[in-house]
Amino acid sequence: CDPGIATGGDGGEAGNFKLTALGKISINSLRITPGVGGVGGNAIAKGKDGVDGCPGAKGGDARATGGKGGSNKKELAATGAVDGIKNITIDRIDGGWGGQATAHPGNGGNGSACKCRGGAGGSGSATGGAGGVATAKIIGGSAETHGGTGGDVSAIGGKGGSGGSCPLKPSGGAGGKGGDATAR
């Protein structure tokens, strides 16, 4: 493609639960193990190679964006006749990991004849998905929270095409410029 564009989907939010009773609730011991936010989708973008010609065609750009990690927001509230809130233990709350992003731009086409310039390589841009947010609102207590890790990234620039050769002349065509690369 020119440009090659890929975007990963966002991870889902972690689930929650609700405990209700018609009368009084007495908690002697309760351990809550929260789920984890969903992992963001990975993205791999590929740009097409430039065609050989006079001049060689530019390679296609590639832009990849990883999906965001899912959030994990927990809240513990009690209304009515609830005894033993302090007997609740909540395990670590984690946000989802951000999706990975990889960009493979196309290489420039070669110069096909004497003095023909090679095509420029495509540019690559990769942005990793942000890690999911983790929060806790606990009445009369606390919980350990960890936001998700951001997604890994990889981006390269496409190679510039070779200049056309001139067997009987002192110099051939100029080679194409290599593509730029950015990764966040």
Short mmCIF file of C-alpha atoms in Angstrom, two decimals:
data_model
loop_
_atom_site.label_atom_id
_atom_site.label_comp_id
_atom_site.label_asym_id
_atom_site.label_seq_id
_atom_site.Cartn_x
_atom_site.Cartn_y
_atom_site.Cartn_z
CA CYS A 1 0.00 0.00 0.00
CA ASP A 2 1.04 3.60 -0.36
CA PRO A 3 0.78 4.51 2.39
CA GLY A 4 0.47 1.31 4.38
CA ILE A 5 -1.60 2.13 7.49
CA ALA A 6 -2.38 -0.23 10.38
CA THR A 7 -4.17 0.55 13.66
CA GLY A 8 -4.63 -1.96 16.49
CA GLY A 9 -7.91 -2.07 18.40
CA ASP A 10 -8.16 -0.92 22.00
CA GLY A 11 -8.17 -3.48 24.82
CA GLY A 12 -11.39 -3.98 26.76
CA GLU A 13 -11.96 -2.72 30.28
CA ALA A 14 -11.66 -5.18 33.14
CA GLY A 15 -14.90 -6.52 34.58
CA ASN A 16 -16.48 -5.56 37.88
CA PHE A 17 -18.89 -7.17 40.30
CA LYS A 18 -21.62 -6.12 42.70
CA LEU A 19 -22.66 -7.84 45.94
CA THR A 20 -26.20 -7.21 47.26
CA ALA A 21 -28.40 -8.66 50.00
CA LEU A 22 -31.91 -7.98 51.25
CA GLY A 23 -30.83 -7.85 54.91
CA LYS A 24 -27.52 -7.34 56.68
CA ILE A 25 -24.12 -8.37 55.28
CA SER A 26 -21.39 -9.48 57.71
CA ILE A 27 -17.92 -9.94 56.20
CA ASN A 28 -15.52 -12.14 58.18
CA SER A 29 -12.98 -12.50 55.36
CA LEU A 30 -13.21 -11.68 51.67
CA ARG A 31 -10.43 -11.60 49.06
CA ILE A 32 -11.11 -9.91 45.73
CA THR A 33 -8.88 -10.71 42.75
CA PRO A 34 -9.66 -8.12 40.07
CA GLY A 35 -9.26 -8.93 36.39
CA VAL A 36 -6.71 -7.19 34.18
CA GLY A 37 -7.49 -4.63 31.49
CA GLY A 38 -7.39 -6.07 27.98
CA VAL A 39 -4.26 -5.87 25.84
CA GLY A 40 -4.35 -3.36 22.97
CA GLY A 41 -4.13 -4.80 19.47
CA ASN A 42 -0.82 -4.96 17.59
CA ALA A 43 -0.38 -3.08 14.31
CA ILE A 44 1.95 -4.01 11.43
CA ALA A 45 2.00 -1.59 8.47
CA LYS A 46 3.77 -2.32 5.18
CA GLY A 47 4.45 0.12 2.34
CA LYS A 48 4.89 -1.12 -1.22
CA ASP A 49 8.28 -1.10 -2.95
CA GLY A 50 8.84 1.51 -5.64
CA VAL A 51 8.93 0.32 -9.25
CA ASP A 52 12.20 0.48 -11.23
CA GLY A 53 12.13 3.21 -13.88
CA CYS A 54 13.65 6.47 -15.02
CA PRO A 55 13.57 7.74 -12.35
CA GLY A 56 12.86 4.92 -9.92
CA ALA A 57 9.55 5.35 -8.04
CA LYS A 58 9.43 6.26 -4.36
CA GLY A 59 8.70 3.45 -1.88
CA GLY A 60 5.40 3.57 0.00
CA ASP A 61 5.26 5.04 3.51
CA ALA A 62 4.11 2.93 6.47
CA ARG A 63 2.31 4.15 9.62
CA ALA A 64 1.47 1.77 12.48
CA THR A 65 -0.39 2.64 15.69
CA GLY A 66 -0.86 0.08 18.49
CA GLY A 67 -4.16 -0.04 20.37
CA LYS A 68 -4.54 1.35 23.90
CA GLY A 69 -4.53 -1.04 26.83
CA GLY A 70 -7.87 -1.43 28.63
CA SER A 71 -8.45 0.45 31.86
CA ASN A 72 -9.08 -1.21 35.18
CA LYS A 73 -11.04 1.13 37.45
CA LYS A 74 -12.29 -0.37 40.69
CA GLU A 75 -14.54 1.15 43.32
CA LEU A 76 -15.62 -0.43 46.61
CA ALA A 77 -18.61 1.24 48.20
CA ALA A 78 -21.09 0.00 50.80
CA THR A 79 -24.59 1.18 51.63
CA GLY A 80 -26.94 -0.12 54.27
CA ALA A 81 -26.13 -2.68 56.98
CA VAL A 82 -22.63 -3.89 56.02
CA ASP A 83 -20.24 -5.04 58.76
CA GLY A 84 -16.56 -6.01 58.27
CA ILE A 85 -15.48 -3.77 55.37
CA LYS A 86 -11.97 -3.79 56.86
CA ASN A 87 -11.86 -7.60 56.44
CA ILE A 88 -11.76 -7.23 52.63
CA THR A 89 -8.43 -7.77 50.85
CA ILE A 90 -8.07 -6.58 47.27
CA ASP A 91 -5.26 -7.97 45.12
CA ARG A 92 -3.24 -5.81 42.75
CA ILE A 93 -5.20 -3.92 40.09
CA ASP A 94 -3.51 -3.82 36.64
CA GLY A 95 -4.28 -1.85 33.48
CA GLY A 96 -3.89 -3.59 30.12
CA TRP A 97 -0.71 -3.45 28.05
CA GLY A 98 -0.59 -1.18 25.02
CA GLY A 99 -0.39 -2.81 21.58
CA GLN A 100 2.86 -3.09 19.65
CA ALA A 101 3.44 -1.10 16.45
CA THR A 102 5.75 -2.10 13.58
CA ALA A 103 6.28 -0.09 10.38
CA HIS A 104 7.93 -1.56 7.24
CA PRO A 105 8.02 1.11 4.51
CA GLY A 106 8.79 0.24 0.90
CA ASN A 107 12.20 0.52 -0.74
CA GLY A 108 12.73 2.98 -3.58
CA GLY A 109 12.78 1.65 -7.15
CA ASN A 110 16.11 1.45 -8.98
CA GLY A 111 17.09 3.74 -11.84
CA SER A 112 16.61 1.59 -14.95
CA ALA A 113 19.00 3.27 -17.39
CA CYS A 114 22.08 5.48 -17.58
CA LYS A 115 21.80 8.63 -15.47
CA CYS A 116 18.37 7.60 -14.07
CA ARG A 117 17.98 8.45 -10.42
CA GLY A 118 16.91 5.84 -7.87
CA GLY A 119 13.62 6.38 -6.04
CA ALA A 120 13.49 7.52 -2.42
CA GLY A 121 12.74 4.98 0.28
CA GLY A 122 9.42 5.25 2.11
CA SER A 123 9.14 6.73 5.60
CA GLY A 124 8.22 4.56 8.58
CA SER A 125 6.32 5.77 11.65
CA ALA A 126 5.33 3.57 14.61
CA THR A 127 3.45 4.63 17.75
CA GLY A 128 2.96 2.09 20.53
CA GLY A 129 -0.39 1.91 22.27
CA ALA A 130 -0.66 3.61 25.66
CA GLY A 131 -0.94 1.35 28.69
CA GLY A 132 -4.33 1.15 30.39
CA VAL A 133 -5.11 3.22 33.47
CA ALA A 134 -5.56 1.48 36.84
CA THR A 135 -7.39 3.21 39.70
CA ALA A 136 -8.97 2.23 43.02
CA LYS A 137 -11.52 4.01 45.22
CA ILE A 138 -11.84 1.98 48.40
CA ILE A 139 -13.87 3.14 51.40
CA GLY A 140 -11.79 2.56 54.54
CA GLY A 141 -8.96 0.82 52.66
CA SER A 142 -6.56 0.83 49.76
CA ALA A 143 -5.30 -1.32 46.90
CA GLU A 144 -2.10 -1.50 44.87
CA THR A 145 -2.60 -0.21 41.31
CA HIS A 146 -0.34 -0.47 38.26
CA GLY A 147 -1.00 1.18 34.91
CA GLY A 148 -0.38 -1.01 31.87
CA THR A 149 2.94 -0.98 30.02
CA GLY A 150 3.00 0.99 26.75
CA GLY A 151 3.40 -0.99 23.52
CA ASP A 152 6.81 -1.73 21.98
CA VAL A 153 7.64 -0.08 18.65
CA SER A 154 9.82 -0.76 15.62
CA ALA A 155 10.23 1.53 12.61
CA ILE A 156 12.80 1.64 9.85
CA GLY A 157 13.21 3.80 6.77
CA GLY A 158 12.95 2.26 3.32
CA LYS A 159 16.19 1.90 1.34
CA GLY A 160 16.72 4.33 -1.49
CA GLY A 161 16.88 2.81 -4.97
CA SER A 162 20.18 2.41 -6.84
CA GLY A 163 21.02 4.92 -9.54
CA GLY A 164 21.14 3.68 -13.12
CA SER A 165 24.59 2.59 -14.28
CA CYS A 166 26.45 4.00 -17.27
CA PRO A 167 29.11 1.52 -18.38
CA LEU A 168 30.90 3.92 -20.77
CA LYS A 169 30.49 7.16 -18.76
CA PRO A 170 32.37 8.29 -15.63
CA SER A 171 29.26 8.39 -13.41
CA GLY A 172 25.83 6.85 -13.25
CA GLY A 173 22.54 8.13 -11.87
CA ALA A 174 22.25 9.25 -8.26
CA GLY A 175 20.92 6.81 -5.69
CA GLY A 176 17.61 7.55 -3.99
CA LYS A 177 17.42 9.04 -0.49
CA GLY A 178 16.74 6.56 2.29
CA GLY A 179 13.40 6.97 4.11
CA ASP A 180 13.03 8.59 7.52
CA ALA A 181 11.87 6.63 10.57
CA THR A 182 10.15 7.72 13.79
CA ALA A 183 9.13 5.55 16.73
CA ARG A 184 7.20 6.62 19.85
#
